[in-house]
Structures are given as C-alpha cells and as structure tokens.
Amino acid sequence: MKTLTKTLSGLLLAGTALTAPGLALAQTPPQDPVPAEAQDPESQEPEETQVDEIVVLGRFIPEPLRETSEVAAFLTEEDLERTGDDNAAQALTRVTGLSIVEGRFVYVRGLGERYSSALLNGSPLPSPEPLQRVVPLDLFPASVLEGVTVQKTYSANYPGEFGGGVIDLRTVGAPREPFLNFQVSVGGNLETTGQEGLIYYGSRTDFTGFDDGTRDVPGLLGDAIATGNRVAAGPNFTQAQLQAIGRDFVNAPLNLLQTQDYIQPNFGVELSGGRSWLVGGGDLGAVFVASYDNDWRTRQGIQQEGRLDVNQLVVQTDYDVRSTENDVGLNFLGGLSWQNEFHELKWTNLYVRRTTKEARSREGVDFAAPGTGEVRDDYTEWFERTLFSTQLAGEHDLMDGALELSWRGAYAQTTRDSPYEKVIRYGLGADGVYRHDGEQYRNSTSFSELEDEILSAGADFAWTTALSDARDLTVRGGVAWMDNTRDAERRDFRFYAAGGSIPLDVQDSRVDYLFSDFNIGPLLWELQEITPSGGAAAYEAGLETRAAYLQVEAEVVPLVSVSGGVRYEDAEQFVSPRDLFGGALVFQPTALENSYWLPSATLTWNFAEDSQLRLGASKTIGRPQFRELAPQQYLDPDNDRLFFGNPYLVDTEILNLDARIEYYFARGQYLTGGFFYKDLENPIESSINDLGSVTQQTYLNAPQAILYGAEFDVKKYFEFPDSEWSFIADKRWLVQANYTYTESEVQVDAGDVVFPLSAQGVARPASDYIIDGSRLQGQSEHLANVQFGWEDDVARSQATLLVTYVSERSSARGRPGEPDLIQEPGVILDFVYRKDFEYAGRDMGLAIELRNLLDEDYLEYQELGNRITANGYDLGQSGSISLTTRF
C-alpha cells in the first residue's frame, strides 16, 4: 500500500522519481565514491529502480486530521490534563464553537443538545434525564477519558441525528507501561464552604450516595399501588386503610429543613491502575479507574415571573431562594483488551452514579396566592442517576492491511430514581406567622422512576486499493442498529384536611409535628393520591433505527481528496402515555416512522505545505426527544419550572454547508478559520404555555430557521532561551484562542402554522407564537476561549489561565406577545497549576484549580419595559487542590 503525504514540494519530488528513475537515485543517501579503476564498464548500464513507497510528508498536520476528511476537533489526554476539567462537559467548552448549558449539556455552534449526539467508543448512550434523550456529559469524569473527538461536518458512517456535531468519548485503554495511581482532592466554594447552608437529615448513609432504605416506597403504599386503584377515599380504600398508609410515610427525617452553620469542604479520592501481559502472541491489557467524590453547592438568588400588562412586564411572583445541594459521585471503569499486529479486541465497562440531595426554600410574593400573597415553599429532594455501559469491540487488518474490519456491540442502561420528592407551601398570616392549612396551601410527596436502555450493534469495513503508484482509493461501508426504550412513571400524593379545617395550633406546628402519626386520621390529615390521570403520569417510549452506508474516499487529482457517501436510515419512534388507573387517555400515542437518504461529501485540497482547505455538504436530521413528546408534567429543580411535552412534534431536517482552511505552521501549532451554514426545516423550540394559573414550559416546531457563522482557532508556543530572567527562559509559553461568531434567524411567513400543546393538535398561526427574525434558542452570537500558560519540563510544572466568554442566548420563547427568556453566561476565568515531584522515593503530582475568579453570576431574565429575573444566583468562586501518588 502506498503512502502519500500531501505537500507541493514533495509531490514534485515524487513525480520526478516516477518519470526519471535515474534522478530518483539522486534522492538516495550519498555513497562513498568508487575508484575509476575499480569500475566495471558493464556497470555503467542504467539499473532498473523499483520505487516501493513514496512518502511526501506534511510534517505538522496532526495524524488524526490527516486520517479524516471531515472538520473535526480532538481533545487529547494532554489537553484534559492541562485544563484540569473534572468532567467531559467542562473539557468540551474549550473547543471552538462549543458552549455548556446547565453545566451538563454541550451546544455545538449554538444548536441545542438535541442537535448533537454523544457516543462512547462509537456506541450510542441513553440518558437518565427526564427532559433529554441526550446523555448529560457531566456524568463522565475526565479521568476515564483517553480523548474526545468532536466532528462538526457529517459523514455517512455516523448516525443521521446530526445538526451541530457528534461527540465521541474514548475511554482509556490498556497501558504500555504498568501503573498504579492514588489521588486525593479537597476543595470548596466561597458561597458554600464554611458558610451557612440548608439541609435535611435523610438517612444515615446519604454521604455514600446510597440511601439506607429510609426512602423506599412504604410497604403499605406499595401494596395499595399494586391494586391499580387510585389511593384515595372511596370504594377501594377505607379511612382506616388510608390512615395506616399515611402513617407509614417517613416523616421527620425527610420533612424537616434545618440550618447548618458550617458546610464542609468538597472531597474526592481516585484509584487507577493498569498493566499488560504477553498472552497468545499478543498483548493482554487491563485498566481500571475507580473514584468517589462528595461536593456541596449553596445557591442564594431570585426567582421571578412576569405577566404582560399594557405593553410591559410586571412582576407576578417574586421569590428569594436558598438551596444547598450535596452531590455524591461514584465512578468505575474497567477494561480488557488484547491485540497483536493484525487484531485488537476490547471489552469496556463503565458504571457512573450521581446522587443529588437538595434542601431548598423559597419565600416571597405570589399574587395568585390567597390572603396576603406572602408564601414560603420548602422542598426536600433526592435524585439518583446511574449509567452502566458494556461494550465489546474488535478491529482486524486483513489482506496485508488492504481490508480493515471493525465491529461493536453494546448494552447501556441509565436510571433515574427520585423517591420522596417533597414540597409544602405555607402562607403568611396577618400576625406574621407562616401556616399550612391543607386547603389553600398544598403539599405533595412524589415518587418517580425512569429507566432508559439501549441495545446497539454495528460493523464497518474499509477496503483500500491503489489508483496509481501514489494514490489510493478507499471504499467504506457498514451497517448499524439501535433499539432505545424508555419507561417513566410518577406518583403524587398529598395530605389534605379531611375534616374540612385544621386547628390553628396544628397549623402552627413545626412540619414534623404537623404530619406526625397523631395528626394523621379522618379528623385531621388524610392521604390522597393526586397523580394526574389520562396518561399524564406514565409513558413508554422507544426508538429503533436501522442503517446502512457506503462511502468512497480518493485523491481524485494530486493534492485534492474527495470523500462522498450516503446513509440510509430507517427509524420508528413512539411515545405511548399510560393511564395508571385504566382510564381513557387525554393524548393518544405518538408514532413517527420515517426513512431518510442522508448524503454527505467533503473535499480536501492540500494547496500548500502543511495547509489544507476543506469543503463539506450534507443532509441530516433531528428527532424529538422522548420527553418533548411525552404529555407528562415534570418540575425542573434547577429553576422550579414545570415542563410538559407536546405529542404533535415532528422531525427536523437540516442542510449543512461548511468551509474550513487549516495551516499547521509547527508541530502542535496551527491557525484555522472556517464558515458554516445550516438550513433547518421544523426546528424544535421551547415555549411558555399557560395552564390556568400554572405556567409550563413546553415545545413546538417552528416553520424554518437558518444559522450561519464563522470560527477561528489559533495555537502558538513561544520560547525565550536568551532571556535574562530564568523564569521566562526555562519555560515554553502557550497562547491558544478560539472564537465563533454565529447568527441565526427563525423564519415565519404568512400562512405558516404551528401545533402548540395548548391547541391540542389544532393548527395555529405561527406568528402568534414565534417572532419572525428572532434568534434560535440556545444560540449565542459570540463564543470565545483563551488559554495562556507555560510548561517547564525541567521543573515538571505547568500553569494555565483559561478564559471563556459566551454571549446572551434565548432559553425559551415567551408567551404570545412576550419577549424570550434570556440567559447571560458571561465571562468565566479559571486557573490551573500542576507540578510533578519526588517525595520519599515516590513520584507525586500536585494540582491546584481556581474557578470563576471573576465571580460571575448566573442570570436568566425577561425584559419588556421592566426586567424580570426568571432565575438568578451567585455561582461563587471555587478552588481545589489534589495530590497524586504514583506507585
């Protein structure tokens, strides 16, 4: 197989060698001259020269970018270590055109997470989030990653759900050298650590991330649910039974909010190791990473809601909010691999668990509340999110490398369990006392579960043949299958005043006395199930895709390569509401069955030494997420906003155009620039919907949208060996920056219609819900990242200052006539320092991380005449220090 490295000078040399063998001999290393008298006259005959391989090197183009014809970005282990980011979501914010939302979801080129897909070693992943089908990337610790590939132009070998890009997380593999590392870290936040916080007891084992059984569904309640009947007074349950079930609920440990004077620092430990053995003519490798972390976060802020009144917004609700979260993470990665010269087999297992325990209270004015309108809502919550993935994969080189075969099979499961989600509202009386009366002010206890599974398999081949002595043709093809299923259910209960009223002395009681066993009975509190009927509390969902693709790559003329292919993808997606009590459904099941031919083409022209131009075009799709289709209510604890799906959504179809120029002027150093354009038909957007006195956030398809922009990226090292200052002279200095400018426009023409949830499937004028020319949701006009730092190989140290700027973006459409909700991410300044050293004969590593040094706040608002702060709080400055021992 021939190898061609693409430079002009090298090409000329190669062409000369092919046409003039005698001149080609001149390119061989010089030999000692042979004395004239020793020369044989017959030896003066020209010899036939065989040129087996021509190598024309573009010295500085990184190997991954030489191997792909697509516009892509790569995060390496070196990048992950330099930025010191804790998880994949944080690390990806350093990539050109990427921004992070809610600390978990990555937006590529301003398109929401629904327009990007995440893969783990090439296999799809399910999501434990009720609102998203895309897996939140904060679940993946940076320590389990070998690297991350972000491909921004579509190629037919990837799934068709591709708008902004595809993110492929690659886990660490078998090591070349044995290692065993132990790391301990401690950190804190100025808004949280050492400060006063809000807590509740929970159970004795909460610090592990596992409940000791306190939050299990009460036995009597479980038996009652199993009957299939609503747990409420009536023919199915007597008052005595309801009293027994109500008393079976856990009370004080889960109801009582307390103030803790001192919130402890964050803490984490990690153990990793691996080694290889020579087995069966190949290398058998094993690697593992296990970690535990316990973090705290306190937020104090404002939540407001506005209403339109005479062409301006006025405050409808106004709360001061306090919240303290305790996040406990457990992670384990275990991998086995075997490889020799021609074959590689890998078995990778990943288990990630995130538990969030939150105590939250908000106090303020709700003008829709009775009495004075002064209310207080107290919440206690516990969320368990787990992800388990196991994958078996293989790669095989056959026919002397001319044929490459790869295959993979994976099973992944995510779950989200939220037992005893509790909220109780109190009203402020004229005497200045907060009371709960069970009539005007409601309480609820909810149990919800979600399980999402994916079975997937795929196989690919790449066959390479020579077009000439210097050019190859590669034909790629493959098949892929995925079956994603989800089951979600939620049950809601409350205690209400069975006797018609509650005595004032009981209303004045502390919450654990208020709902004590003594007060639960037919004369005071009686349990009542308030789970919505009609299919609004449970649903089943599924998405099955079957795909095949064919792709051809070739250097059609010297220095110009073309990659073109097409993917056929057939999909069946459904969301089926399930009424828990056997009643009629309000919304009928949704079924989307579509088949698509998705073409893609990319041209790469190596027009100069270490420079190349890429042009790309493709067609892709974006499907509604399960939760966006499911008519089930969900309260987002991050913003106390209710979400409800819209079963009338349809697929989004996307046209993608890209152009990018790349110049690699030294090893690991480059300057790139690019332009992109996207045309979206039926993009999915979030909107505000009124349901009586309750405000919900739901979804709809806008008619059309376009998005276009430019992005630039530069990385340069500087060295000053002649400097008089040793601090400068002994180091290599880094400057790296990227910037993305994006514009978008939602287009609404006369006659365009939408199908909002509030109209229950009836077409409504699009202009009533969407402003023509408005920006796409989640799209920021400006994204910028700057890294400045140094590394000292002698001192074994490294320091980096990181700046990230994201301009404002729309988070949701307002009600008809109201402006959008806007987020202002602002500027985040971080600093990371790392140093390796030896102590007591051990190799050690020290890392110091300082985050949000500018003390940026979180802000989401609406503005029309007045500014309404929908959600605002202090992020706080944070820091951590870690110590690693290498055995």
PDB file of N, CA and C in Angstrom, residues 256-285:
ATOM      1  N   LEU A 256     -38.196  17.772  57.614  1.00  0.00           N
ATOM      2  CA  LEU A 256     -37.723  18.891  58.421  1.00  0.00           C
ATOM      3  C   LEU A 256     -36.478  19.540  57.823  1.00  0.00           C
ATOM      4  N   LEU A 257     -36.601  20.789  57.388  1.00  0.00           N
ATOM      5  CA  LEU A 257     -35.452  21.566  56.941  1.00  0.00           C
ATOM      6  C   LEU A 257     -34.715  22.126  58.153  1.00  0.00           C
ATOM      7  N   GLN A 258     -33.395  22.094  58.071  1.00  0.00           N
ATOM      8  CA  GLN A 258     -32.571  22.623  59.150  1.00  0.00           C
ATOM      9  C   GLN A 258     -31.481  23.512  58.569  1.00  0.00           C
ATOM     10  N   THR A 259     -31.000  24.423  59.383  1.00  0.00           N
ATOM     11  CA  THR A 259     -29.881  25.277  59.000  1.00  0.00           C
ATOM     12  C   THR A 259     -28.609  24.726  59.624  1.00  0.00           C
ATOM     13  N   GLN A 260     -27.602  24.534  58.781  1.00  0.00           N
ATOM     14  CA  GLN A 260     -26.292  24.070  59.264  1.00  0.00           C
ATOM     15  C   GLN A 260     -25.322  25.241  59.196  1.00  0.00           C
ATOM     16  N   ASP A 261     -24.651  25.507  60.303  1.00  0.00           N
ATOM     17  CA  ASP A 261     -23.781  26.685  60.384  1.00  0.00           C
ATOM     18  C   ASP A 261     -22.553  26.569  59.483  1.00  0.00           C
ATOM     19  N   TYR A 262     -22.108  25.343  59.217  1.00  0.00           N
ATOM     20  CA  TYR A 262     -20.837  25.162  58.503  1.00  0.00           C
ATOM     21  C   TYR A 262     -21.005  24.042  57.480  1.00  0.00           C
ATOM     22  N   ILE A 263     -20.863  24.368  56.197  1.00  0.00           N
ATOM     23  CA  ILE A 263     -20.880  23.360  55.138  1.00  0.00           C
ATOM     24  C   ILE A 263     -19.447  22.915  54.880  1.00  0.00           C
ATOM     25  N   GLN A 264     -19.234  21.611  54.962  1.00  0.00           N
ATOM     26  CA  GLN A 264     -17.879  21.090  54.865  1.00  0.00           C
ATOM     27  C   GLN A 264     -17.302  21.204  53.449  1.00  0.00           C
ATOM     28  N   PRO A 265     -15.980  21.117  53.329  1.00  0.00           N
ATOM     29  CA  PRO A 265     -15.340  21.209  52.004  1.00  0.00           C
ATOM     30  C   PRO A 265     -15.703  20.021  51.119  1.00  0.00           C
ATOM     31  N   ASN A 266     -15.468  20.198  49.825  1.00  0.00           N
ATOM     32  CA  ASN A 266     -15.606  19.098  48.875  1.00  0.00           C
ATOM     33  C   ASN A 266     -14.447  18.129  49.056  1.00  0.00           C
ATOM     34  N   PHE A 267     -14.695  16.871  48.716  1.00  0.00           N
ATOM     35  CA  PHE A 267     -13.682  15.845  48.948  1.00  0.00           C
ATOM     36  C   PHE A 267     -13.797  14.780  47.867  1.00  0.00           C
ATOM     37  N   GLY A 268     -12.654  14.240  47.448  1.00  0.00           N
ATOM     38  CA  GLY A 268     -12.680  13.168  46.464  1.00  0.00           C
ATOM     39  C   GLY A 268     -11.442  12.300  46.531  1.00  0.00           C
ATOM     40  N   VAL A 269     -11.601  11.035  46.148  1.00  0.00           N
ATOM     41  CA  VAL A 269     -10.484  10.094  46.054  1.00  0.00           C
ATOM     42  C   VAL A 269     -10.616   9.338  44.742  1.00  0.00           C
ATOM     43  N   GLU A 270      -9.466   8.912  44.222  1.00  0.00           N
ATOM     44  CA  GLU A 270      -9.464   8.154  42.972  1.00  0.00           C
ATOM     45  C   GLU A 270      -8.308   7.166  42.974  1.00  0.00           C
ATOM     46  N   LEU A 271      -8.581   5.964  42.508  1.00  0.00           N
ATOM     47  CA  LEU A 271      -7.566   4.919  42.362  1.00  0.00           C
ATOM     48  C   LEU A 271      -7.614   4.422  40.931  1.00  0.00           C
ATOM     49  N   SER A 272      -6.474   4.400  40.265  1.00  0.00           N
ATOM     50  CA  SER A 272      -6.422   3.928  38.884  1.00  0.00           C
ATOM     51  C   SER A 272      -5.187   3.073  38.691  1.00  0.00           C
ATOM     52  N   GLY A 273      -5.277   2.150  37.776  1.00  0.00           N
ATOM     53  CA  GLY A 273      -4.142   1.275  37.529  1.00  0.00           C
ATOM     54  C   GLY A 273      -4.320   0.476  36.264  1.00  0.00           C
ATOM     55  N   GLY A 274      -3.247  -0.150  35.832  1.00  0.00           N
ATOM     56  CA  GLY A 274      -3.315  -0.984  34.646  1.00  0.00           C
ATOM     57  C   GLY A 274      -1.967  -1.586  34.330  1.00  0.00           C
ATOM     58  N   ARG A 275      -1.992  -2.652  33.552  1.00  0.00           N
ATOM     59  CA  ARG A 275      -0.760  -3.270  33.085  1.00  0.00           C
ATOM     60  C   ARG A 275      -1.067  -4.192  31.920  1.00  0.00           C
ATOM     61  N   SER A 276      -0.029  -4.683  31.270  1.00  0.00           N
ATOM     62  CA  SER A 276      -0.179  -5.570  30.118  1.00  0.00           C
ATOM     63  C   SER A 276       0.680  -6.804  30.302  1.00  0.00           C
ATOM     64  N   TRP A 277       0.246  -7.910  29.652  1.00  0.00           N
ATOM     65  CA  TRP A 277       0.978  -9.172  29.674  1.00  0.00           C
ATOM     66  C   TRP A 277       1.049  -9.710  28.244  1.00  0.00           C
ATOM     67  N   LEU A 278       2.072 -10.485  27.967  1.00  0.00           N
ATOM     68  CA  LEU A 278       2.199 -11.153  26.677  1.00  0.00           C
ATOM     69  C   LEU A 278       1.437 -12.469  26.746  1.00  0.00           C
ATOM     70  N   VAL A 279       0.359 -12.570  25.999  1.00  0.00           N
ATOM     71  CA  VAL A 279      -0.511 -13.746  26.034  1.00  0.00           C
ATOM     72  C   VAL A 279      -0.918 -14.101  24.613  1.00  0.00           C
ATOM     73  N   GLY A 280      -0.690 -15.362  24.224  1.00  0.00           N
ATOM     74  CA  GLY A 280      -1.160 -15.853  22.931  1.00  0.00           C
ATOM     75  C   GLY A 280      -0.639 -15.087  21.745  1.00  0.00           C
ATOM     76  N   GLY A 281       0.590 -14.648  21.801  1.00  0.00           N
ATOM     77  CA  GLY A 281       1.166 -13.920  20.687  1.00  0.00           C
ATOM     78  C   GLY A 281       0.720 -12.478  20.589  1.00  0.00           C
ATOM     79  N   GLY A 282       0.092 -11.967  21.638  1.00  0.00           N
ATOM     80  CA  GLY A 282      -0.326 -10.577  21.641  1.00  0.00           C
ATOM     81  C   GLY A 282      -0.258 -10.004  23.039  1.00  0.00           C
ATOM     82  N   ASP A 283      -0.619  -8.750  23.163  1.00  0.00           N
ATOM     83  CA  ASP A 283      -0.591  -8.061  24.448  1.00  0.00           C
ATOM     84  C   ASP A 283      -1.990  -8.059  25.062  1.00  0.00           C
ATOM     85  N   LEU A 284      -2.103  -8.627  26.250  1.00  0.00           N
ATOM     86  CA  LEU A 284      -3.341  -8.588  27.013  1.00  0.00           C
ATOM     87  C   LEU A 284      -3.218  -7.463  28.036  1.00  0.00           C
ATOM     88  N   GLY A 285      -4.140  -6.518  27.978  1.00  0.00           N
ATOM     89  CA  GLY A 285      -4.062  -5.364  28.862  1.00  0.00           C
ATOM     90  C   GLY A 285      -5.297  -5.233  29.718  1.00  0.00           C
TER      91      GLY A 285
END
